[in-house]
Structures are given as structure tokens and as C-alpha cells.
Short mmCIF file of C-alpha atoms in Angstrom, two decimals:
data_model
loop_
_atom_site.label_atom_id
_atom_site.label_comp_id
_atom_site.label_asym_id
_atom_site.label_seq_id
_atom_site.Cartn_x
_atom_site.Cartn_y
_atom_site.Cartn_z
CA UNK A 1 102.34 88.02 96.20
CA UNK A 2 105.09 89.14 94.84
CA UNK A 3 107.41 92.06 96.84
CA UNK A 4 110.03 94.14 96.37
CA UNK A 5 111.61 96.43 98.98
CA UNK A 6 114.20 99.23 99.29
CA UNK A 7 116.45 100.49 101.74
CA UNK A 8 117.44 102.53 103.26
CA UNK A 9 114.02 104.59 103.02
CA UNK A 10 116.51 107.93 102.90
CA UNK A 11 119.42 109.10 102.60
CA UNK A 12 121.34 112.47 103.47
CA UNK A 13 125.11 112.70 102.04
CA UNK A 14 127.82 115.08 100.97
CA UNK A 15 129.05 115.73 97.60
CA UNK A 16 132.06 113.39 96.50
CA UNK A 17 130.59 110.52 98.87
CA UNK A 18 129.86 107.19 97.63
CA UNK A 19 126.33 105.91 98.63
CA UNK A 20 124.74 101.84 97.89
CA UNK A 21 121.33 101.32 97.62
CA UNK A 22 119.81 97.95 98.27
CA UNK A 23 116.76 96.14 96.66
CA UNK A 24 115.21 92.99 97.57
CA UNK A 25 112.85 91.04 96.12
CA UNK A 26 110.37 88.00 96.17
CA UNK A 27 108.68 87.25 93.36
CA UNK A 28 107.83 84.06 91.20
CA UNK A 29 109.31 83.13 88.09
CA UNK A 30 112.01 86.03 88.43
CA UNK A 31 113.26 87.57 84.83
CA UNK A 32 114.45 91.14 85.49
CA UNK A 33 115.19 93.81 88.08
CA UNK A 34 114.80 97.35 86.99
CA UNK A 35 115.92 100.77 88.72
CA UNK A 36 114.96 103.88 87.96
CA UNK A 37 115.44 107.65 88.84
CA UNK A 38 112.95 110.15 89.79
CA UNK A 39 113.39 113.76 89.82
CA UNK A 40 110.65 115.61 90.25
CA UNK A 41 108.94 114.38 87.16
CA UNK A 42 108.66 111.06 85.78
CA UNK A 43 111.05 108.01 86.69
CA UNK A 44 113.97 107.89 83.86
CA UNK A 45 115.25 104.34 83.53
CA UNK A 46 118.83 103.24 84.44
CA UNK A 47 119.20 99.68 83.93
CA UNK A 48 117.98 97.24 83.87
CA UNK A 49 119.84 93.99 85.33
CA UNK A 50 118.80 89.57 84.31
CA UNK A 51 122.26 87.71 85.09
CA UNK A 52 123.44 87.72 88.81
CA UNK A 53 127.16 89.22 89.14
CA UNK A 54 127.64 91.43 86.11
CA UNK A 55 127.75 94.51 86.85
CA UNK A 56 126.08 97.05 84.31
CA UNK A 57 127.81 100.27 84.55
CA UNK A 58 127.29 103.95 83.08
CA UNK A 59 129.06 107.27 84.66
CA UNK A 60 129.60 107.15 87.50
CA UNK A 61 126.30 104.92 88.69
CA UNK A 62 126.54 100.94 88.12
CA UNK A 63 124.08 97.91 89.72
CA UNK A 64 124.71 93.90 90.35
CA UNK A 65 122.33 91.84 90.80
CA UNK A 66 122.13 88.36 93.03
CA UNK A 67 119.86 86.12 92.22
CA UNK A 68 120.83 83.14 94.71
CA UNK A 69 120.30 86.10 97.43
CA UNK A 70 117.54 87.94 96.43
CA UNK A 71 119.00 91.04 96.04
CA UNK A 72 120.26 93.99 93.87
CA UNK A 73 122.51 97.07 94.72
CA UNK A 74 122.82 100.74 92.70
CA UNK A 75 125.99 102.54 93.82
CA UNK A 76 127.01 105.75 93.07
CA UNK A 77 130.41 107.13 93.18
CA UNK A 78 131.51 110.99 93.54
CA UNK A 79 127.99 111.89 94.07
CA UNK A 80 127.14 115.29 92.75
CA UNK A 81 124.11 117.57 93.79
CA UNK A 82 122.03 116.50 90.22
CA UNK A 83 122.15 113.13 91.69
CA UNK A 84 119.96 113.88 94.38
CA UNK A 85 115.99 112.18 93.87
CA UNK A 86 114.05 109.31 94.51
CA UNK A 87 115.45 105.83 93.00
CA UNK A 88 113.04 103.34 92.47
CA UNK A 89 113.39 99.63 92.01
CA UNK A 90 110.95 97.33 90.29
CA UNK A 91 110.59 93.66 88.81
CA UNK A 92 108.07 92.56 86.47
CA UNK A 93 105.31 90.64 87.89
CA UNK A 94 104.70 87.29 86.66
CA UNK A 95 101.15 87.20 84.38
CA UNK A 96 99.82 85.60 82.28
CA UNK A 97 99.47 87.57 79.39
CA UNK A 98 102.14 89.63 77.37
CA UNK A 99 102.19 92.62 79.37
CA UNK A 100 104.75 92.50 82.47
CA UNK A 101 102.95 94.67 85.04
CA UNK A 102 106.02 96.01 87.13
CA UNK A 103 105.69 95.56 90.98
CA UNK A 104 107.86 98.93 92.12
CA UNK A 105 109.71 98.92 95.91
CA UNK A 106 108.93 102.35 97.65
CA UNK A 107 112.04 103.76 96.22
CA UNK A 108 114.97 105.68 98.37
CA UNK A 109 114.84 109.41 98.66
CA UNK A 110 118.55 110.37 97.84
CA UNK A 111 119.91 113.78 98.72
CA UNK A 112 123.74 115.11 97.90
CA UNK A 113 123.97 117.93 99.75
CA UNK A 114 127.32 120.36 98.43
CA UNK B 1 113.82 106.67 68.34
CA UNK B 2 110.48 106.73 70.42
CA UNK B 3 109.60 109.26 72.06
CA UNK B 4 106.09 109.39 74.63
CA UNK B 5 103.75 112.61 75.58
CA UNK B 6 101.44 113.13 77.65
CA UNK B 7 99.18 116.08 78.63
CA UNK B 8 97.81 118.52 80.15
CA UNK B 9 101.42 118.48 82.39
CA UNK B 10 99.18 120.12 85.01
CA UNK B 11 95.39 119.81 85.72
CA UNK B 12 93.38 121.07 88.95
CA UNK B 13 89.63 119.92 88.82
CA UNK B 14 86.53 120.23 91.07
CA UNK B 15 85.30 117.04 92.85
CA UNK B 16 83.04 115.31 90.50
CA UNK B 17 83.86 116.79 86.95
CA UNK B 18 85.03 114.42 84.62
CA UNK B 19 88.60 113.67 83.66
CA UNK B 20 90.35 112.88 80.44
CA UNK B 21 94.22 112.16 80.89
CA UNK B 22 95.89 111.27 77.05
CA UNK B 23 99.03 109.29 76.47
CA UNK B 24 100.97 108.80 73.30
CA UNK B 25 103.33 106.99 71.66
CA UNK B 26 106.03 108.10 69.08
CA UNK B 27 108.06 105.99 67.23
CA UNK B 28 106.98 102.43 67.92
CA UNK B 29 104.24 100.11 67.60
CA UNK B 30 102.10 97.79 68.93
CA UNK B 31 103.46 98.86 72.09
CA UNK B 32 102.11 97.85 75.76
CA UNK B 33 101.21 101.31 77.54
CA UNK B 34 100.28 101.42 81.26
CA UNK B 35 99.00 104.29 83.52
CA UNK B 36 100.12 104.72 86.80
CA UNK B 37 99.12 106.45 89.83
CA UNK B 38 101.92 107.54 92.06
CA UNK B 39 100.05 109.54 95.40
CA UNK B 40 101.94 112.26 97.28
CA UNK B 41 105.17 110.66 99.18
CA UNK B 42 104.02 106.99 97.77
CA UNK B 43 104.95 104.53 95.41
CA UNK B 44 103.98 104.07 91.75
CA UNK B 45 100.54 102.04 91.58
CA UNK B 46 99.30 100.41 88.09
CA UNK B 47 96.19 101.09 87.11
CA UNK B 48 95.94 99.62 83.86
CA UNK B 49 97.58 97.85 80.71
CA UNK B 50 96.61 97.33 77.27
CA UNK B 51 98.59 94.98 75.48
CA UNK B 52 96.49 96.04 71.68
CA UNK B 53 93.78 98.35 70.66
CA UNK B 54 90.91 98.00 72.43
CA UNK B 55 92.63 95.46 75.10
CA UNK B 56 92.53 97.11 78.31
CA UNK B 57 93.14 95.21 82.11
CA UNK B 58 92.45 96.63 85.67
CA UNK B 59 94.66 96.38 88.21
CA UNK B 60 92.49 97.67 91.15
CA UNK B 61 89.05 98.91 91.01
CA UNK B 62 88.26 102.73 91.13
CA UNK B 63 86.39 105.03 89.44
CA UNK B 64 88.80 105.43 86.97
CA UNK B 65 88.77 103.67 83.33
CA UNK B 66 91.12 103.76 80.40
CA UNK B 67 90.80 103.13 76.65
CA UNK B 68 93.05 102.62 73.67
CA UNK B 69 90.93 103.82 70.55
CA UNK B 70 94.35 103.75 68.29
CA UNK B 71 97.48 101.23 68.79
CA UNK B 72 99.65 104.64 70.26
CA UNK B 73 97.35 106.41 72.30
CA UNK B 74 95.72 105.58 76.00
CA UNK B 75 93.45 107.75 77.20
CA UNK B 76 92.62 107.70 81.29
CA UNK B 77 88.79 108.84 82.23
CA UNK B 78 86.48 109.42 84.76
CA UNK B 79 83.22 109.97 84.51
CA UNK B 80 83.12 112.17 88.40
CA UNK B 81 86.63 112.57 90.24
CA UNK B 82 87.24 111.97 93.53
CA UNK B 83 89.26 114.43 96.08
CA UNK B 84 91.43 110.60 96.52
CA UNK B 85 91.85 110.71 92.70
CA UNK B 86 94.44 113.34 93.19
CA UNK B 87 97.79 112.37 92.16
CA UNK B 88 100.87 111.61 90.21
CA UNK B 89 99.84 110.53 86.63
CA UNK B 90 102.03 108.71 84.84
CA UNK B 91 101.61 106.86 81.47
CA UNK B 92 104.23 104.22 80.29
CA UNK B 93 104.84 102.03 77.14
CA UNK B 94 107.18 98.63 77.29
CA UNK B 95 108.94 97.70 73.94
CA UNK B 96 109.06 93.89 75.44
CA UNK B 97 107.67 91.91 78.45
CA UNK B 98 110.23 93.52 80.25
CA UNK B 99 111.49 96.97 80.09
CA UNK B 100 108.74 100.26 80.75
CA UNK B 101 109.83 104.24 79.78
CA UNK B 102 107.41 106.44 81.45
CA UNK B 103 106.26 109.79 79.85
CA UNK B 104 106.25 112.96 81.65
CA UNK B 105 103.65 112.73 83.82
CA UNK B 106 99.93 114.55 84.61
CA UNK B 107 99.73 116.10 88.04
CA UNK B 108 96.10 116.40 88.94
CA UNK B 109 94.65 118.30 91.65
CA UNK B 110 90.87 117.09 92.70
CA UNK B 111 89.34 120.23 94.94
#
């Protein structure tokens, strides 16, 4: 069965700090890591990341992915308040039709405090 | 560009009324649209997919069902809610295998 898990579960940090937050996975037939960002509403997506070691990159947010490892990483630099909310972390499940059903991690609940 | 609605934003119903959640699409087609479930301090559950009109798969069984009567629009039912059936509502649509943008969510209320 396929698994994905986050970490840490939360997180509690000051304005201007950086923060990492991990994702790792097991599934079969691996194609694509996704992260997301909830607010208090619906997740927004972010990236979305299929070749290990390039980093995609936008603001001041940017992920990597390893594939040998398992693993993917978000970082944030100079957080800011409006960063604070719950970042999820999926991959697509493997099926057998054309609809990837997304197997989501339990997310991280970040909070910038100013 | 596509954009994706959903509505009523906000819904508080009595245990075993019925339940009609809609979902569409703007801006694309022949998308695949999913609705998730995402309980209080939980993670995001499928519920179903629909890769085409009419094509509908369960993910776990409830007493929920969905339908796609048009190739934009999912609608989520029940036929008697459940005080468990409260929740998160969220409907999504993938332009590929791949990649899912969620809509703005439904949060029910089952009292």
C-alpha cells in the first residue's frame, strides 16, 4: 500500500526564520510528488516535483526531490506571518485506469509567529 | 484559464436529510474531477473519481454517492446523512494523470 508521510507533524517559528519540511514516501511505480498549501480553505498547489535534484523554486518557497532516498523537502526562507497553514504532500497512486488518485501525507501545521 | 466552483461554501443539515454537494469545471474539458473528504484535524480522503461522463469509481464505501451527468460537473449525494458525514468537502479536477487543483471547498455540518 502505498504511503506517504510528513514531518515534523508541527511547527512553531518566528518571522524571518527559515523552516524545511520533509516528505517521505513508498509507493509503486513512483511518477510525481506534489505539495500543497492549506489555509483555511482548500489546498492551493505549489509544485509539483518528477526528477530527483532539481530544485523547483518560486518566492521565497522551493522543493527537491530524491528519488534514490525516498524523500522530498519544501523550505521556506524569511518566513512571513501569511505563510503560516497546513502543507500537504501527496503522490499519485499507481491505478490502473487514467485517473491518478493522490495518496496525501497528514500534512505539517506551519505557524510564523511575528 | 480554468477556473473550478463549488457550492453551497457552507451547509449545516439534520441527521438523515439528504445531501447534494455540486462541483464544476470552467475552462477545460474532459477533465478527471475527484471529491474529497478532509475530517476535522485529518487528512484529505478520496471518495471518488470520474475519469468521463457517467464514469464514476469508489474509493471506500459510505453512504455517500457521486455522479457526473455533464463532462464539467460532479455532483456528491446522499440519500440520509450521517452525524460522521460531517466534514471538509472538497472537489478537484486533474488536467493529466498527474497534477489535481482543488476548488473551494463545502463545509458541512450533520446535527
Amino acid at each position: 500500500e502505498d504511503k506517504v508521510v510528513q514531518s515534523p507533524l508541527s511547527l512553531v517559528v518566528h518571522e524571518g526564520d527559515t523552516v524545511t519540511l520533509n516528505c517521505s514516501y513508498e509507493v509503486t511505480n513512483f511518477r510525481s510528488l506534489l505539495w500543497y498549501k492549506q489555509e483555511k480553505k482548500a489546498p492551493t498547489f505549489l509544485f509539483m516535483l518528477t526528477s530527483s535534484g532539481i530544485e523547483k523554486k518560486s518566492g521565497r518557497l522551493s522543493s527537491i526531490l530524491d528519488k534514490k532516498e525516498l524523500f522530498s523537502i519544501l523550505n521556506i526562507t524569511a518566513t512571513q506571518t501569511g505563510d503560516s497553514a497546513v502543507y500537504l504532500c501527496a503522490v499519485p497512486r499507481t491505478s490502473s485506469g487514467s485517473a491518478r488518485q493522490l495518496t496525501f501525507g497528514s500534512g505539517t501545521q506551519l505557524t510564523v509567529l511575528p | 484559464s480554468q477556473t473550478i466552483h463549488q457550492w453551497p461554501a457552507t451547509l449545516v443539515q439534520p441527521v438523515g436529510s439528504p445531501l447534494s454537494l455540486e462541483c464544476t469545471v470552467e475552462g477545460t474539458s474532459n477533465p478527471n474531477l475527484y471529491w474529497y473528504r478532509q475530517a476535522a484535524g485529518r487528512g484529505l480522503q478520496l471518495l471518488f473519481y470520474s475519469v468521463g461522463i457517467g464514469q464514476i469509481s469508489s474509493e471506500v464505501p459510505q453512504n455517500l454517492s457521486a455522479s457526473r451527468p455533464q463532462d464539467r460537473q460532479f455532483i456528491l449525494s446522499s440519500k440520509k446523512l450521517l452525524l460522521s458525514d460531517s466534514g471538509f468537502y472538497l472537489c478537484a479536477w486533474g488536467p493529466d494523470q498527474e497534477t489535481q487543483y482543488f476548488g473551494p471547498g463545502t463545509r458541512l455540518l450533520v446535527l
